[in-house]
């Protein structure tokens, strides 16, 4: 059994609610599955190219950079993705990673009706954090991080769970450690649903 632990936050763990909660999730997963092989991928430190003319030429080549990265990606059984919401969505480094590994006929395919069918049969957990409180109906509609991650999981065929901490920004009433205490049980429950 293999888990890919993906982070998209340049902060240190002690300064980040989502990274701290991601550590809770990863530790719980390893406690439940002691034999699991964990690969950690920091997409901020290991940058992926944004789609441009050169990467687009190579995009559908199964032996090119994207094809090889996508083939490696589908070899995992579980994915834990940890990222803050920046400007209503995930950081661009994570988006660039998705653009690298979500490749037709490797991670998904189109059926005869033109709908996507996922070729990854694992489970994905998204741990996010938002600076503001996006719990009102209007703000829920414009916060695209969790919705995007759920869409990606569905497109590639993964069961999806998430925990998103709202209101962790500069005006926050809780420290990072307090957030971990507050949210740990919910994160552990989400891991149990994977």
PDB file of C-alpha atoms in Angstrom:
ATOM      1  CA  UNK A   1       0.000   0.000   0.000  1.00  0.00           C
ATOM      2  CA  UNK A   2       1.362   3.420  -1.025  1.00  0.00           C
ATOM      3  CA  UNK A   3       0.351   6.950   0.019  1.00  0.00           C
ATOM      4  CA  UNK A   4       1.442  10.146  -1.680  1.00  0.00           C
ATOM      5  CA  UNK A   5       1.532  13.034   0.805  1.00  0.00           C
ATOM      6  CA  UNK A   6       1.382  16.255  -1.222  1.00  0.00           C
ATOM      7  CA  UNK A   7       1.953  19.656   0.355  1.00  0.00           C
ATOM      8  CA  UNK A   8       1.618  23.062  -1.293  1.00  0.00           C
ATOM      9  CA  UNK A   9       2.648  25.596   1.326  1.00  0.00           C
ATOM     10  CA  UNK A  10       6.074  27.237   1.676  1.00  0.00           C
ATOM     11  CA  UNK A  11       5.563  27.938   5.387  1.00  0.00           C
ATOM     12  CA  UNK A  12       7.141  25.911   8.173  1.00  0.00           C
ATOM     13  CA  UNK A  13       4.812  23.383   9.803  1.00  0.00           C
ATOM     14  CA  UNK A  14       4.774  25.269  13.127  1.00  0.00           C
ATOM     15  CA  UNK A  15       3.462  28.392  11.331  1.00  0.00           C
ATOM     16  CA  UNK A  16       0.789  26.696   9.212  1.00  0.00           C
ATOM     17  CA  UNK A  17      -2.628  25.397  10.234  1.00  0.00           C
ATOM     18  CA  UNK A  18      -3.039  23.229   7.136  1.00  0.00           C
ATOM     19  CA  UNK A  19       0.467  21.728   7.349  1.00  0.00           C
ATOM     20  CA  UNK A  20       0.010  21.019  11.070  1.00  0.00           C
ATOM     21  CA  UNK A  21      -3.353  19.362  10.415  1.00  0.00           C
ATOM     22  CA  UNK A  22      -1.788  17.488   7.500  1.00  0.00           C
ATOM     23  CA  UNK A  23       0.771  16.037   9.905  1.00  0.00           C
ATOM     24  CA  UNK A  24      -2.117  14.885  12.151  1.00  0.00           C
ATOM     25  CA  UNK A  25      -3.719  13.181   9.142  1.00  0.00           C
ATOM     26  CA  UNK A  26      -0.494  11.533   7.987  1.00  0.00           C
ATOM     27  CA  UNK A  27       0.364  10.282  11.472  1.00  0.00           C
ATOM     28  CA  UNK A  28      -3.134   8.863  11.920  1.00  0.00           C
ATOM     29  CA  UNK A  29      -2.950   7.168   8.517  1.00  0.00           C
ATOM     30  CA  UNK A  30       0.426   5.605   9.369  1.00  0.00           C
ATOM     31  CA  UNK A  31      -0.909   4.438  12.757  1.00  0.00           C
ATOM     32  CA  UNK A  32      -3.860   2.725  11.015  1.00  0.00           C
ATOM     33  CA  UNK A  33      -1.656   1.260   8.266  1.00  0.00           C
ATOM     34  CA  UNK A  34       1.805   0.570   9.744  1.00  0.00           C
ATOM     35  CA  UNK A  35       3.057  -1.123   6.566  1.00  0.00           C
ATOM     36  CA  UNK A  36       2.229   1.848   4.327  1.00  0.00           C
ATOM     37  CA  UNK A  37       4.951   3.259   2.088  1.00  0.00           C
ATOM     38  CA  UNK A  38       4.827   7.060   2.281  1.00  0.00           C
ATOM     39  CA  UNK A  39       6.212   9.397  -0.360  1.00  0.00           C
ATOM     40  CA  UNK A  40       6.252  13.092   0.527  1.00  0.00           C
ATOM     41  CA  UNK A  41       6.031  15.651  -2.258  1.00  0.00           C
ATOM     42  CA  UNK A  42       6.339  19.375  -1.553  1.00  0.00           C
ATOM     43  CA  UNK A  43       5.167  20.980  -4.796  1.00  0.00           C
ATOM     44  CA  UNK A  44       6.482  24.388  -3.684  1.00  0.00           C
ATOM     45  CA  UNK A  45      10.020  23.009  -3.323  1.00  0.00           C
ATOM     46  CA  UNK A  46       9.793  20.617  -6.307  1.00  0.00           C
ATOM     47  CA  UNK A  47       8.197  22.984  -8.768  1.00  0.00           C
ATOM     48  CA  UNK A  48       6.298  21.699 -11.765  1.00  0.00           C
ATOM     49  CA  UNK A  49       6.197  23.700 -14.973  1.00  0.00           C
ATOM     50  CA  UNK A  50       3.056  25.606 -15.727  1.00  0.00           C
ATOM     51  CA  UNK A  51       1.501  24.613 -19.011  1.00  0.00           C
ATOM     52  CA  UNK A  52       3.174  26.549 -21.810  1.00  0.00           C
ATOM     53  CA  UNK A  53       4.033  25.850 -25.445  1.00  0.00           C
ATOM     54  CA  UNK A  54       6.837  23.441 -24.612  1.00  0.00           C
ATOM     55  CA  UNK A  55       4.953  21.439 -21.973  1.00  0.00           C
ATOM     56  CA  UNK A  56       1.827  21.344 -24.121  1.00  0.00           C
ATOM     57  CA  UNK A  57       3.784  19.746 -26.989  1.00  0.00           C
ATOM     58  CA  UNK A  58       4.816  16.961 -24.586  1.00  0.00           C
ATOM     59  CA  UNK A  59       1.477  16.736 -22.774  1.00  0.00           C
ATOM     60  CA  UNK A  60       0.033  13.642 -24.470  1.00  0.00           C
ATOM     61  CA  UNK A  61       3.323  11.783 -24.883  1.00  0.00           C
ATOM     62  CA  UNK A  62       3.113   8.777 -22.500  1.00  0.00           C
ATOM     63  CA  UNK A  63       6.929   8.660 -22.389  1.00  0.00           C
ATOM     64  CA  UNK A  64       7.383  12.404 -21.853  1.00  0.00           C
ATOM     65  CA  UNK A  65       7.705  14.264 -18.575  1.00  0.00           C
ATOM     66  CA  UNK A  66       3.945  14.550 -17.978  1.00  0.00           C
ATOM     67  CA  UNK A  67       3.237  10.980 -19.042  1.00  0.00           C
ATOM     68  CA  UNK A  68       5.907   9.555 -16.768  1.00  0.00           C
ATOM     69  CA  UNK A  69       4.756  11.712 -13.822  1.00  0.00           C
ATOM     70  CA  UNK A  70       1.149  10.629 -14.408  1.00  0.00           C
ATOM     71  CA  UNK A  71       2.144   6.949 -14.610  1.00  0.00           C
ATOM     72  CA  UNK A  72       3.960   7.285 -11.284  1.00  0.00           C
ATOM     73  CA  UNK A  73       0.953   9.104  -9.778  1.00  0.00           C
ATOM     74  CA  UNK A  74      -1.511   6.314 -10.600  1.00  0.00           C
ATOM     75  CA  UNK A  75       0.709   3.804  -8.813  1.00  0.00           C
ATOM     76  CA  UNK A  76      -0.418   5.224  -5.431  1.00  0.00           C
ATOM     77  CA  UNK A  77      -3.377   3.916  -3.469  1.00  0.00           C
ATOM     78  CA  UNK A  78      -4.008   6.977  -1.289  1.00  0.00           C
ATOM     79  CA  UNK A  79      -3.411  10.698  -1.591  1.00  0.00           C
ATOM     80  CA  UNK A  80      -3.281  13.221   1.234  1.00  0.00           C
ATOM     81  CA  UNK A  81      -3.200  16.742  -0.205  1.00  0.00           C
ATOM     82  CA  UNK A  82      -2.464  19.698   2.079  1.00  0.00           C
ATOM     83  CA  UNK A  83      -2.797  23.296   0.873  1.00  0.00           C
ATOM     84  CA  UNK A  84      -4.052  26.689   1.947  1.00  0.00           C
ATOM     85  CA  UNK A  85      -6.641  28.596  -0.051  1.00  0.00           C
ATOM     86  CA  UNK A  86      -4.955  31.477  -1.855  1.00  0.00           C
ATOM     87  CA  UNK A  87      -7.083  33.923  -3.806  1.00  0.00           C
ATOM     88  CA  UNK A  88     -10.126  31.642  -3.664  1.00  0.00           C
ATOM     89  CA  UNK A  89      -8.364  28.501  -4.927  1.00  0.00           C
ATOM     90  CA  UNK A  90      -5.303  26.332  -4.323  1.00  0.00           C
ATOM     91  CA  UNK A  91      -1.746  27.674  -4.759  1.00  0.00           C
ATOM     92  CA  UNK A  92      -0.528  27.770  -8.361  1.00  0.00           C
ATOM     93  CA  UNK A  93       2.216  25.252  -7.522  1.00  0.00           C
ATOM     94  CA  UNK A  94      -0.472  22.650  -6.774  1.00  0.00           C
ATOM     95  CA  UNK A  95      -2.399  23.557  -9.913  1.00  0.00           C
ATOM     96  CA  UNK A  96       0.807  23.107 -11.943  1.00  0.00           C
ATOM     97  CA  UNK A  97       1.250  19.667 -10.353  1.00  0.00           C
ATOM     98  CA  UNK A  98      -2.310  18.666 -11.309  1.00  0.00           C
ATOM     99  CA  UNK A  99      -1.695  19.905 -14.852  1.00  0.00           C
ATOM    100  CA  UNK A 100       1.364  17.629 -14.978  1.00  0.00           C
ATOM    101  CA  UNK A 101      -0.274  14.411 -13.734  1.00  0.00           C
ATOM    102  CA  UNK A 102      -3.881  14.612 -14.925  1.00  0.00           C
ATOM    103  CA  UNK A 103      -3.327  13.181 -18.366  1.00  0.00           C
ATOM    104  CA  UNK A 104      -5.943  11.517 -20.614  1.00  0.00           C
ATOM    105  CA  UNK A 105      -5.605   7.726 -20.846  1.00  0.00           C
ATOM    106  CA  UNK A 106      -3.300   7.617 -17.816  1.00  0.00           C
ATOM    107  CA  UNK A 107      -5.221   9.160 -14.892  1.00  0.00           C
ATOM    108  CA  UNK A 108      -8.592   9.416 -16.658  1.00  0.00           C
ATOM    109  CA  UNK A 109     -10.221   8.685 -19.992  1.00  0.00           C
ATOM    110  CA  UNK A 110     -13.259   9.859 -21.910  1.00  0.00           C
ATOM    111  CA  UNK A 111     -16.029   7.326 -22.478  1.00  0.00           C
ATOM    112  CA  UNK A 112     -18.241   7.084 -25.574  1.00  0.00           C
ATOM    113  CA  UNK A 113     -20.552   9.765 -24.157  1.00  0.00           C
ATOM    114  CA  UNK A 114     -17.624  12.152 -23.636  1.00  0.00           C
ATOM    115  CA  UNK A 115     -17.717  11.850 -19.840  1.00  0.00           C
ATOM    116  CA  UNK A 116     -14.606  11.292 -17.808  1.00  0.00           C
ATOM    117  CA  UNK A 117     -13.848   7.967 -16.160  1.00  0.00           C
ATOM    118  CA  UNK A 118     -11.146   7.931 -13.510  1.00  0.00           C
ATOM    119  CA  UNK A 119      -8.280   5.483 -13.832  1.00  0.00           C
ATOM    120  CA  UNK A 120      -6.998   6.044 -10.267  1.00  0.00           C
ATOM    121  CA  UNK A 121      -8.927   3.825  -7.900  1.00  0.00           C
ATOM    122  CA  UNK A 122      -7.606   5.218  -4.629  1.00  0.00           C
ATOM    123  CA  UNK A 123      -8.835   7.634  -2.031  1.00  0.00           C
ATOM    124  CA  UNK A 124      -7.978  11.316  -1.583  1.00  0.00           C
ATOM    125  CA  UNK A 125      -8.062  13.452   1.554  1.00  0.00           C
ATOM    126  CA  UNK A 126      -7.745  17.223   1.191  1.00  0.00           C
ATOM    127  CA  UNK A 127      -6.686  19.249   4.239  1.00  0.00           C
ATOM    128  CA  UNK A 128      -7.107  22.971   3.626  1.00  0.00           C
ATOM    129  CA  UNK A 129      -7.074  26.254   5.492  1.00  0.00           C
ATOM    130  CA  UNK A 130      -8.654  29.592   4.647  1.00  0.00           C
ATOM    131  CA  UNK A 131      -7.598  32.897   6.131  1.00  0.00           C
ATOM    132  CA  UNK A 132     -11.147  34.244   6.245  1.00  0.00           C
ATOM    133  CA  UNK A 133     -14.412  32.690   7.339  1.00  0.00           C
ATOM    134  CA  UNK A 134     -16.012  31.367   4.157  1.00  0.00           C
ATOM    135  CA  UNK A 135     -18.958  29.667   5.858  1.00  0.00           C
ATOM    136  CA  UNK A 136     -21.658  32.101   4.663  1.00  0.00           C
ATOM    137  CA  UNK A 137     -23.658  31.044   1.598  1.00  0.00           C
ATOM    138  CA  UNK A 138     -22.139  33.716  -0.687  1.00  0.00           C
ATOM    139  CA  UNK A 139     -18.564  33.057   0.387  1.00  0.00           C
ATOM    140  CA  UNK A 140     -19.035  29.276   0.133  1.00  0.00           C
ATOM    141  CA  UNK A 141     -19.951  29.796  -3.510  1.00  0.00           C
ATOM    142  CA  UNK A 142     -16.760  31.716  -4.318  1.00  0.00           C
ATOM    143  CA  UNK A 143     -14.316  29.563  -2.322  1.00  0.00           C
ATOM    144  CA  UNK A 144     -13.100  27.179  -5.017  1.00  0.00           C
ATOM    145  CA  UNK A 145     -10.354  25.229  -3.220  1.00  0.00           C
ATOM    146  CA  UNK A 146     -12.412  22.340  -1.805  1.00  0.00           C
ATOM    147  CA  UNK A 147     -14.732  22.258  -4.811  1.00  0.00           C
ATOM    148  CA  UNK A 148     -11.741  22.068  -7.181  1.00  0.00           C
ATOM    149  CA  UNK A 149     -10.107  19.287  -5.191  1.00  0.00           C
ATOM    150  CA  UNK A 150     -13.373  17.324  -5.068  1.00  0.00           C
ATOM    151  CA  UNK A 151     -13.712  17.718  -8.838  1.00  0.00           C
ATOM    152  CA  UNK A 152     -10.174  16.501  -9.449  1.00  0.00           C
ATOM    153  CA  UNK A 153     -10.692  13.486  -7.187  1.00  0.00           C
ATOM    154  CA  UNK A 154     -13.911  12.608  -9.016  1.00  0.00           C
ATOM    155  CA  UNK A 155     -12.337  13.082 -12.432  1.00  0.00           C
ATOM    156  CA  UNK A 156      -9.470  10.707 -11.690  1.00  0.00           C
ATOM    157  CA  UNK A 157     -11.652   8.170  -9.864  1.00  0.00           C
ATOM    158  CA  UNK A 158     -10.755   8.720  -6.209  1.00  0.00           C
ATOM    159  CA  UNK A 159     -13.072   8.583  -3.234  1.00  0.00           C
ATOM    160  CA  UNK A 160     -12.944  12.069  -1.635  1.00  0.00           C
ATOM    161  CA  UNK A 161     -12.814  13.398   1.918  1.00  0.00           C
ATOM    162  CA  UNK A 162     -11.849  16.847   3.133  1.00  0.00           C
ATOM    163  CA  UNK A 163     -11.362  19.027   6.162  1.00  0.00           C
ATOM    164  CA  UNK A 164     -11.030  22.762   5.589  1.00  0.00           C
ATOM    165  CA  UNK A 165     -10.274  25.123   8.488  1.00  0.00           C
ATOM    166  CA  UNK A 166     -12.090  28.451   8.056  1.00  0.00           C
ATOM    167  CA  UNK A 167     -10.897  31.749   9.517  1.00  0.00           C
ATOM    168  CA  UNK A 168      -7.247  31.016  10.278  1.00  0.00           C
ATOM    169  CA  UNK A 169      -5.951  34.366   8.939  1.00  0.00           C
ATOM    170  CA  UNK A 170      -4.327  37.329  10.608  1.00  0.00           C
ATOM    171  CA  UNK A 171      -7.329  38.095  12.804  1.00  0.00           C
ATOM    172  CA  UNK A 172      -7.541  34.509  14.029  1.00  0.00           C
ATOM    173  CA  UNK A 173      -8.530  33.836  17.583  1.00  0.00           C
ATOM    174  CA  UNK A 174      -6.586  30.565  17.749  1.00  0.00           C
ATOM    175  CA  UNK A 175      -2.888  29.805  17.482  1.00  0.00           C
ATOM    176  CA  UNK A 176      -1.726  27.036  15.159  1.00  0.00           C
ATOM    177  CA  UNK A 177      -1.456  24.693  18.170  1.00  0.00           C
ATOM    178  CA  UNK A 178      -4.993  25.623  19.262  1.00  0.00           C
ATOM    179  CA  UNK A 179      -6.259  24.902  15.759  1.00  0.00           C
ATOM    180  CA  UNK A 180      -4.672  21.466  15.907  1.00  0.00           C
ATOM    181  CA  UNK A 181      -6.358  20.805  19.261  1.00  0.00           C
ATOM    182  CA  UNK A 182      -9.676  22.128  17.906  1.00  0.00           C
ATOM    183  CA  UNK A 183      -9.657  20.209  14.615  1.00  0.00           C
ATOM    184  CA  UNK A 184      -7.641  17.029  15.292  1.00  0.00           C
ATOM    185  CA  UNK A 185     -10.686  14.810  15.931  1.00  0.00           C
ATOM    186  CA  UNK A 186     -12.371  15.964  12.707  1.00  0.00           C
ATOM    187  CA  UNK A 187      -9.189  15.329  10.737  1.00  0.00           C
ATOM    188  CA  UNK A 188      -8.794  11.880  12.317  1.00  0.00           C
ATOM    189  CA  UNK A 189     -12.424  11.103  11.401  1.00  0.00           C
ATOM    190  CA  UNK A 190     -11.744  12.148   7.795  1.00  0.00           C
ATOM    191  CA  UNK A 191      -8.741   9.797   7.696  1.00  0.00           C
ATOM    192  CA  UNK A 192     -11.007   7.009   8.944  1.00  0.00           C
ATOM    193  CA  UNK A 193     -13.325   7.604   5.977  1.00  0.00           C
ATOM    194  CA  UNK A 194     -10.552   7.168   3.402  1.00  0.00           C
TER     195      UNK A 194
END
